CSV table of C-alpha atoms and ligand atoms in Angstrom, one decimal:
chain,number,residue,atom,x,y,z
A,219,UNK,CA,-5.0,-12.2,7.0
A,220,UNK,CA,-8.0,-12.3,9.4
A,221,UNK,CA,-11.0,-10.8,7.5
A,222,UNK,CA,-13.5,-8.5,9.2
A,223,UNK,CA,-16.9,-7.4,7.9
A,224,UNK,CA,-18.5,-4.4,9.7
A,225,UNK,CA,-22.2,-3.6,9.9
A,226,UNK,CA,-23.1,0.0,10.7
A,227,UNK,CA,-25.9,2.5,10.5
A,228,UNK,CA,-24.5,5.5,12.1
A,229,UNK,CA,-21.6,8.0,12.1
A,230,UNK,CA,-19.0,5.2,12.2
A,231,UNK,CA,-16.7,6.3,15.0
A,232,UNK,CA,-16.2,2.7,16.0
A,233,UNK,CA,-15.6,1.7,12.4
A,234,UNK,CA,-13.0,4.6,12.3
A,235,UNK,CA,-11.1,3.1,15.2
A,236,UNK,CA,-11.0,-0.3,13.5
A,237,UNK,CA,-9.9,1.2,10.2
A,238,UNK,CA,-7.1,3.2,11.8
A,239,UNK,CA,-5.9,0.2,13.8
A,240,UNK,CA,-5.8,-2.1,10.8
A,241,UNK,CA,-3.9,0.6,8.9
A,242,UNK,CA,-1.2,1.1,11.5
A,243,UNK,CA,-1.0,-2.6,12.2
A,244,UNK,CA,-2.3,-2.3,15.8
A,245,UNK,CA,-4.9,-4.8,14.5
A,246,UNK,CA,-3.7,-7.7,12.4
A,247,UNK,CA,-6.7,-7.9,10.2
A,248,UNK,CA,-8.2,-6.5,7.1
A,249,UNK,CA,-11.6,-4.8,6.9
A,250,UNK,CA,-13.0,-6.5,3.8
A,251,UNK,CA,-16.4,-4.8,3.7
A,252,UNK,CA,-18.8,-2.4,5.3
A,253,UNK,CA,-22.5,-3.2,5.1
A,254,UNK,CA,-25.3,-0.8,6.0
A,255,UNK,CA,-29.1,-0.2,5.9
A,256,UNK,CA,-28.3,3.6,5.5
A,257,UNK,CA,-26.6,4.5,2.3
A,258,UNK,CA,-26.0,8.1,3.5
A,259,UNK,CA,-24.6,7.3,6.9
A,260,UNK,CA,-21.2,8.4,8.1
A,261,UNK,CA,-19.9,4.9,8.4
A,262,UNK,CA,-20.4,4.3,4.7
A,263,UNK,CA,-18.7,7.6,3.8
A,264,UNK,CA,-15.8,6.7,6.0
A,265,UNK,CA,-15.4,3.3,4.4
A,266,UNK,CA,-15.5,4.7,0.9
A,267,UNK,CA,-12.9,7.3,1.8
A,268,UNK,CA,-10.7,4.5,3.1
A,269,UNK,CA,-11.1,2.5,-0.1
A,270,UNK,CA,-13.1,-0.3,1.6
A,271,UNK,CA,-15.9,-2.0,-0.3
A,272,UNK,CA,-19.3,-1.0,0.8
A,273,UNK,CA,-22.8,-2.5,0.3
A,274,UNK,CA,-25.7,-0.3,1.5
A,275,UNK,CA,-29.2,-1.7,0.8
A,276,UNK,CA,-32.4,0.2,1.6
A,277,UNK,CA,-34.8,-1.9,3.6
A,278,UNK,CA,-37.8,-0.3,1.8
A,279,UNK,CA,-36.7,-2.0,-1.4
A,280,UNK,CA,-37.3,-5.5,0.1
A,281,UNK,CA,-40.6,-7.2,0.8
A,282,UNK,CA,-39.7,-8.4,4.3
A,283,UNK,CA,-37.1,-8.4,7.0
A,284,UNK,CA,-36.1,-11.9,6.1
A,285,UNK,CA,-35.7,-11.0,2.4
A,286,UNK,CA,-33.6,-7.9,3.3
A,287,UNK,CA,-31.3,-9.9,5.6
A,288,UNK,CA,-30.9,-12.7,3.1
A,289,UNK,CA,-29.8,-10.1,0.5
A,290,UNK,CA,-27.4,-8.2,2.8
A,291,UNK,CA,-25.9,-11.4,4.3
A,292,UNK,CA,-25.3,-13.0,0.9
A,293,UNK,CA,-23.2,-9.9,0.2
A,294,UNK,CA,-21.5,-10.4,3.5
A,295,UNK,CA,-20.9,-14.1,2.9
A,296,UNK,CA,-19.3,-13.1,-0.5
A,297,UNK,CA,-16.4,-11.3,1.3
A,298,UNK,CA,-15.7,-14.5,3.4
A,299,UNK,CA,-15.4,-12.8,6.8
A,300,UNK,CA,-13.8,-14.5,9.7
A,301,UNK,CA,-15.6,-12.1,12.0
A,302,UNK,CA,-18.7,-9.9,11.5
A,303,UNK,CA,-18.8,-6.8,13.8
A,304,UNK,CA,-22.1,-5.0,14.4
A,305,UNK,CA,-20.8,-1.5,15.3
A,306,UNK,CA,-23.9,0.6,15.7
A,307,UNK,CA,-26.0,-1.4,13.3
A,308,UNK,CA,-29.5,-0.4,14.2
A,309,UNK,CA,-31.7,-3.1,12.7
A,310,UNK,CA,-32.8,-6.2,14.4
A,311,UNK,CA,-31.4,-9.3,12.6
A,312,UNK,CA,-33.7,-12.1,11.6
A,313,UNK,CA,-33.2,-15.5,13.2
A,314,UNK,CA,-32.1,-17.3,10.0
A,315,UNK,CA,-29.1,-15.1,9.3
A,316,UNK,CA,-28.1,-15.0,12.9
A,317,UNK,CA,-28.1,-18.8,13.1
A,318,UNK,CA,-26.0,-19.0,10.0
A,319,UNK,CA,-23.3,-16.6,11.2
A,320,UNK,CA,-23.6,-16.6,15.0
A,321,UNK,CA,-20.3,-18.5,15.4
A,322,UNK,CA,-18.5,-15.4,14.1
A,323,UNK,CA,-20.7,-12.4,14.8
A,324,UNK,CA,-20.3,-9.9,17.6
A,325,UNK,CA,-22.2,-6.7,18.6
A,326,UNK,CA,-21.4,-3.6,20.5
A,327,UNK,CA,-24.1,-2.5,22.8
A,328,UNK,CA,-24.2,0.7,25.0
A,329,UNK,CA,-25.1,-0.8,28.4
A,330,UNK,CA,-23.8,-3.2,30.9
A,331,UNK,CA,-25.7,-6.2,29.6
A,332,UNK,CA,-27.8,-8.0,30.8
A,333,UNK,CA,-29.1,-4.6,32.0
A,334,UNK,CA,-30.8,-2.5,29.4
A,335,UNK,CA,-31.0,-4.4,26.1
A,336,UNK,CA,-32.6,-2.4,23.3
A,337,UNK,CA,-32.8,1.3,22.6
A,338,UNK,CA,-32.4,4.5,24.7
A,339,UNK,CA,-30.1,2.9,27.2
A,340,UNK,CA,-28.6,6.2,28.5
A,341,UNK,CA,-32.0,7.6,29.4
A,342,UNK,CA,-33.0,4.4,31.0
A,343,UNK,CA,-29.9,4.3,33.2
A,344,UNK,CA,-30.6,7.8,34.3
A,345,UNK,CA,-34.3,7.1,34.9
A,346,UNK,CA,-33.4,4.1,37.0
A,347,UNK,CA,-31.0,6.2,39.2
A,348,UNK,CA,-28.1,3.8,38.6
A,349,UNK,CA,-24.6,4.9,39.5
A,350,UNK,CA,-22.8,2.9,36.9
A,351,UNK,CA,-23.2,2.4,33.2
A,352,UNK,CA,-21.0,1.2,30.3
A,353,UNK,CA,-20.8,-0.8,27.1
A,354,UNK,CA,-20.7,-4.5,26.2
A,355,UNK,CA,-19.3,-6.5,23.4
A,356,UNK,CA,-21.2,-9.8,23.1
A,357,UNK,CA,-21.8,-12.6,20.7
A,358,UNK,CA,-24.9,-12.3,18.6
A,359,UNK,CA,-27.7,-14.9,19.1
A,360,UNK,CA,-31.3,-14.7,17.8
A,361,UNK,CA,-32.6,-13.0,21.0
A,362,UNK,CA,-31.8,-9.2,21.0
A,363,UNK,CA,-28.7,-8.1,22.9
A,364,UNK,CA,-28.7,-11.4,24.8
A,365,UNK,CA,-25.7,-13.4,23.6
A,366,UNK,CA,-22.7,-14.2,25.9
A,367,UNK,CA,-20.7,-11.1,26.9
A,368,UNK,CA,-17.1,-11.1,25.8
A,369,UNK,CA,-16.1,-7.9,27.6
A,370,UNK,CA,-17.5,-4.7,29.2
A,371,UNK,CA,-16.3,-1.2,29.9
A,372,UNK,CA,-17.7,0.6,32.9
A,373,UNK,CA,-18.2,4.3,33.4
A,374,UNK,CA,-19.6,6.2,36.4
A,375,UNK,CA,-22.9,8.1,36.2
A,376,UNK,CA,-22.2,11.6,37.5
A,377,UNK,CA,-24.5,14.1,39.2
A,378,UNK,CA,-26.1,16.3,36.5
A,379,UNK,CA,-25.6,13.8,33.7
A,380,UNK,CA,-27.9,14.1,30.7
A,381,UNK,CA,-28.5,11.2,28.2
A,382,UNK,CA,-26.1,13.2,26.0
A,383,UNK,CA,-23.3,13.6,28.5
A,384,UNK,CA,-23.6,10.0,29.5
A,385,UNK,CA,-23.6,8.8,25.9
A,386,UNK,CA,-20.4,10.7,25.3
A,387,UNK,CA,-18.7,9.1,28.3
A,388,UNK,CA,-19.8,5.6,27.2
A,389,UNK,CA,-18.8,6.1,23.6
A,390,UNK,CA,-15.2,7.2,24.6
A,391,UNK,CA,-14.9,3.7,26.3
A,392,UNK,CA,-16.6,1.8,23.5
A,393,UNK,CA,-13.8,2.5,21.2
A,394,UNK,CA,-10.9,0.8,23.1
A,395,UNK,CA,-13.4,-1.9,24.3
A,396,UNK,CA,-14.3,-2.9,20.7
A,397,UNK,CA,-10.7,-2.6,19.5
A,398,UNK,CA,-9.4,-4.9,22.3
A,399,UNK,CA,-12.1,-7.5,21.6
A,400,UNK,CA,-11.5,-7.5,17.9
A,401,UNK,CA,-7.7,-7.7,18.4
A,402,UNK,CA,-8.2,-10.6,20.8
A,403,UNK,CA,-10.5,-12.5,18.4
A,404,UNK,CA,-8.2,-11.9,15.5
A,405,UNK,CA,-5.4,-13.4,17.6
A,406,UNK,CA,-7.6,-16.5,18.3
A,407,UNK,CA,-8.6,-15.8,21.8
A,408,UNK,CA,-11.8,-17.6,22.8
A,409,UNK,CA,-13.1,-15.5,25.8
A,410,UNK,CA,-13.9,-18.5,28.1
A,411,UNK,CA,-15.1,-16.0,30.7
A,412,UNK,CA,-16.2,-12.3,30.5
A,413,UNK,CA,-13.5,-9.7,30.5
A,414,UNK,CA,-13.4,-6.1,31.6
A,415,UNK,CA,-11.6,-3.1,30.1
A,416,UNK,CA,-9.3,-1.6,32.8
A,417,UNK,CA,-8.1,1.9,33.2
A,418,UNK,CA,-5.1,1.3,31.0
A,419,UNK,CA,-7.4,0.0,28.2
A,420,UNK,CA,-6.4,-3.6,28.6
A,421,UNK,CA,-8.8,-6.5,29.0
A,422,UNK,CA,-8.6,-8.3,32.3
A,423,UNK,CA,-10.9,-11.0,33.9
A,424,UNK,CA,-14.1,-9.4,35.0
A,425,UNK,CA,-14.5,-11.4,38.3
B,771,GRF,C1,-22.6,3.3,19.6
B,771,GRF,O1,-22.8,4.1,20.8
B,771,GRF,C2,-23.1,1.9,19.8
B,771,GRF,O2,-23.0,1.4,21.1
B,771,GRF,C3,-24.5,2.1,19.4
B,771,GRF,O3,-24.5,2.9,18.3
B,771,GRF,C4,-23.4,3.8,18.5
B,771,GRF,C5,-22.6,3.7,17.2
B,771,GRF,O4,-21.7,4.8,17.1
B,771,GRF,N1,-25.2,0.8,19.2
B,771,GRF,P1,-20.8,4.9,15.8
B,771,GRF,O5,-21.6,4.9,14.6
B,771,GRF,O6,-19.7,3.8,15.9
B,771,GRF,O7,-20.1,6.3,16.0
């Protein structure tokens, strides 16, 4: 069985989608561990409730980012993941762990990369007056939010949108986007060129 490790810092709605899909066999994979920098976050609670092993380490207990990442990723390596999914993991990863695992690590980011890497993407899209926004799943490389895009989901920016209303619209599309990407990777798909999530929640070539 294809083995997935998930990194998360937040409420865990994307993790929830992956857990449900693996339970009902929509996703032929096993979630073998959930890893976090926030022991009290929703994602960790969800994983525990689902009987999934969790490791949550507090950054303040480590002398440096490198030491923290070495500790967390040695726990991740121990579950022997085929794929590491960063689903709302809010810490920047140090270069050494990225280099070690980048052949099998993806991240979900709430913007149409390469636009708006980093934080506060919804406010930045509104401030820039853009008419379109979305989410990207990309491979992780040492540079932040800069690895090759596997697939994107697009949403319109509507008159009167606030960062909150826009975030809600993007998050509704992140869930099928992430699930389709993880399903495809578990099935051995290589994503030779970027894909786009269409209106029926299928991936199709972006161009
Ligand atoms: C998502 O919007 C993701 O794009 C961002 O953090 C959020 C995580 O949501 N990086 P959740 O914890 O999966 O609900």
